[in-house]
Amino acid sequence: KPFASAVRTEQRIGLNLYGSARWQKARATHLEHYPFCPCGAVATTVDHDPPFTDSATFWNTDTWVSRCAPCHNSKTAREAHAKRRRSAR
């Protein structure tokens, strides 16, 4: 699942950030101001780049990047693969 890593982080820190009204409003505002993915496609997600590690980094708008679903899913898969490789060492 594309958001599995972020959801695990969210669960680990014990917060329901993505489901909050605050996030929904912030996400919509971000996509309104930054409607395009770096690839040029219309963005549908707000990505944390680098991934958030706690509630402070979750809300740090300097780490938010608008992405289309294919770019977000690809980036998330690369991050998960890199994390698995690091933990296997």
PDB file of C-alpha atoms in Angstrom:
ATOM      1  CA  LYS A   1       0.000   0.000   0.000  1.00  0.00           C
ATOM      2  CA  PRO A   2       1.387   3.404  -0.926  1.00  0.00           C
ATOM      3  CA  PHE A   3       0.932   5.002   2.492  1.00  0.00           C
ATOM      4  CA  ALA A   4       1.898   1.953   4.555  1.00  0.00           C
ATOM      5  CA  SER A   5       5.240   3.371   5.704  1.00  0.00           C
ATOM      6  CA  ALA A   6       3.736   6.711   6.721  1.00  0.00           C
ATOM      7  CA  VAL A   7       0.851   4.989   8.462  1.00  0.00           C
ATOM      8  CA  ARG A   8       3.283   2.805  10.439  1.00  0.00           C
ATOM      9  CA  THR A   9       5.188   5.926  11.482  1.00  0.00           C
ATOM     10  CA  GLU A  10       1.901   7.591  12.397  1.00  0.00           C
ATOM     11  CA  GLN A  11       0.871   4.565  14.452  1.00  0.00           C
ATOM     12  CA  ARG A  12       4.298   4.382  16.100  1.00  0.00           C
ATOM     13  CA  ILE A  13       4.027   7.930  17.373  1.00  0.00           C
ATOM     14  CA  GLY A  14       0.424   7.335  18.402  1.00  0.00           C
ATOM     15  CA  LEU A  15      -1.248  10.049  16.387  1.00  0.00           C
ATOM     16  CA  ASN A  16      -4.119  10.196  13.944  1.00  0.00           C
ATOM     17  CA  LEU A  17      -2.691  12.949  11.797  1.00  0.00           C
ATOM     18  CA  TYR A  18      -3.965  12.038   8.341  1.00  0.00           C
ATOM     19  CA  GLY A  19      -7.532  11.692   9.568  1.00  0.00           C
ATOM     20  CA  SER A  20      -7.594  15.077  11.269  1.00  0.00           C
ATOM     21  CA  ALA A  21      -9.622  18.022  10.025  1.00  0.00           C
ATOM     22  CA  ARG A  22      -6.469  20.113  10.384  1.00  0.00           C
ATOM     23  CA  TRP A  23      -4.603  17.862   7.916  1.00  0.00           C
ATOM     24  CA  GLN A  24      -7.489  17.775   5.443  1.00  0.00           C
ATOM     25  CA  LYS A  25      -7.617  21.577   5.395  1.00  0.00           C
ATOM     26  CA  ALA A  26      -3.825  21.975   5.219  1.00  0.00           C
ATOM     27  CA  ARG A  27      -3.595  19.391   2.428  1.00  0.00           C
ATOM     28  CA  ALA A  28      -6.310  21.092   0.386  1.00  0.00           C
ATOM     29  CA  THR A  29      -4.673  24.501   0.849  1.00  0.00           C
ATOM     30  CA  HIS A  30      -1.261  23.136  -0.160  1.00  0.00           C
ATOM     31  CA  LEU A  31      -2.650  21.506  -3.308  1.00  0.00           C
ATOM     32  CA  GLU A  32      -4.500  24.728  -4.148  1.00  0.00           C
ATOM     33  CA  HIS A  33      -1.252  26.709  -3.975  1.00  0.00           C
ATOM     34  CA  TYR A  34       0.959  23.997  -5.503  1.00  0.00           C
ATOM     35  CA  PRO A  35      -1.301  22.041  -7.891  1.00  0.00           C
ATOM     36  CA  PHE A  36       1.421  20.321  -9.922  1.00  0.00           C
ATOM     37  CA  CYS A  37       3.782  17.443  -9.311  1.00  0.00           C
ATOM     38  CA  PRO A  38       7.456  18.033 -10.163  1.00  0.00           C
ATOM     39  CA  CYS A  39       6.836  15.815 -13.230  1.00  0.00           C
ATOM     40  CA  GLY A  40       4.245  18.326 -14.480  1.00  0.00           C
ATOM     41  CA  ALA A  41       1.126  16.232 -13.841  1.00  0.00           C
ATOM     42  CA  VAL A  42      -1.730  17.428 -11.666  1.00  0.00           C
ATOM     43  CA  ALA A  43      -0.924  16.607  -8.052  1.00  0.00           C
ATOM     44  CA  THR A  44      -3.333  14.577  -5.955  1.00  0.00           C
ATOM     45  CA  THR A  45      -1.246  14.009  -2.831  1.00  0.00           C
ATOM     46  CA  VAL A  46       0.938  15.959  -0.438  1.00  0.00           C
ATOM     47  CA  ASP A  47       4.112  14.053   0.280  1.00  0.00           C
ATOM     48  CA  HIS A  48       6.465  14.504   3.228  1.00  0.00           C
ATOM     49  CA  ASP A  49       9.981  14.647   1.774  1.00  0.00           C
ATOM     50  CA  PRO A  50      11.850  13.556   3.781  1.00  0.00           C
ATOM     51  CA  PRO A  51       9.313  11.324   5.549  1.00  0.00           C
ATOM     52  CA  PHE A  52       8.034  12.633   8.858  1.00  0.00           C
ATOM     53  CA  THR A  53       9.251  11.088  12.090  1.00  0.00           C
ATOM     54  CA  ASP A  54       7.034  12.852  14.636  1.00  0.00           C
ATOM     55  CA  SER A  55       4.214  15.383  14.800  1.00  0.00           C
ATOM     56  CA  ALA A  56       6.606  18.336  14.485  1.00  0.00           C
ATOM     57  CA  THR A  57       8.073  17.063  11.226  1.00  0.00           C
ATOM     58  CA  PHE A  58       4.583  16.091  10.026  1.00  0.00           C
ATOM     59  CA  TRP A  59       3.448  19.730  10.218  1.00  0.00           C
ATOM     60  CA  ASN A  60       6.658  21.203   8.797  1.00  0.00           C
ATOM     61  CA  THR A  61       5.367  22.619   5.507  1.00  0.00           C
ATOM     62  CA  ASP A  62       8.935  22.992   4.226  1.00  0.00           C
ATOM     63  CA  THR A  63       8.932  19.210   3.735  1.00  0.00           C
ATOM     64  CA  TRP A  64       5.625  19.070   1.816  1.00  0.00           C
ATOM     65  CA  VAL A  65       5.765  18.305  -1.911  1.00  0.00           C
ATOM     66  CA  SER A  66       2.722  18.047  -4.179  1.00  0.00           C
ATOM     67  CA  ARG A  67       2.853  14.816  -6.172  1.00  0.00           C
ATOM     68  CA  CYS A  68       0.720  12.877  -8.607  1.00  0.00           C
ATOM     69  CA  ALA A  69      -0.192   9.353  -7.479  1.00  0.00           C
ATOM     70  CA  PRO A  70       2.338   7.546  -9.741  1.00  0.00           C
ATOM     71  CA  CYS A  71       5.256   9.718  -8.547  1.00  0.00           C
ATOM     72  CA  HIS A  72       4.190   9.425  -4.902  1.00  0.00           C
ATOM     73  CA  ASN A  73       3.804   5.661  -5.117  1.00  0.00           C
ATOM     74  CA  SER A  74       7.171   5.292  -6.860  1.00  0.00           C
ATOM     75  CA  LYS A  75       8.964   7.441  -4.265  1.00  0.00           C
ATOM     76  CA  THR A  76       7.300   5.601  -1.385  1.00  0.00           C
ATOM     77  CA  ALA A  77       8.281   2.226  -2.866  1.00  0.00           C
ATOM     78  CA  ARG A  78      11.909   3.359  -3.278  1.00  0.00           C
ATOM     79  CA  GLU A  79      11.997   4.541   0.340  1.00  0.00           C
ATOM     80  CA  ALA A  80      10.524   1.265   1.591  1.00  0.00           C
ATOM     81  CA  HIS A  81      13.025  -0.735  -0.463  1.00  0.00           C
ATOM     82  CA  ALA A  82      15.955   1.309   0.867  1.00  0.00           C
ATOM     83  CA  LYS A  83      14.700   0.900   4.428  1.00  0.00           C
ATOM     84  CA  ARG A  84      14.409  -2.884   4.006  1.00  0.00           C
ATOM     85  CA  ARG A  85      17.953  -3.046   2.607  1.00  0.00           C
ATOM     86  CA  ARG A  86      19.326  -1.010   5.529  1.00  0.00           C
ATOM     87  CA  SER A  87      17.565  -3.186   8.111  1.00  0.00           C
ATOM     88  CA  ALA A  88      18.800  -6.399   6.435  1.00  0.00           C
ATOM     89  CA  ARG A  89      22.435  -5.426   7.016  1.00  0.00           C
TER      90      ARG A  89
END
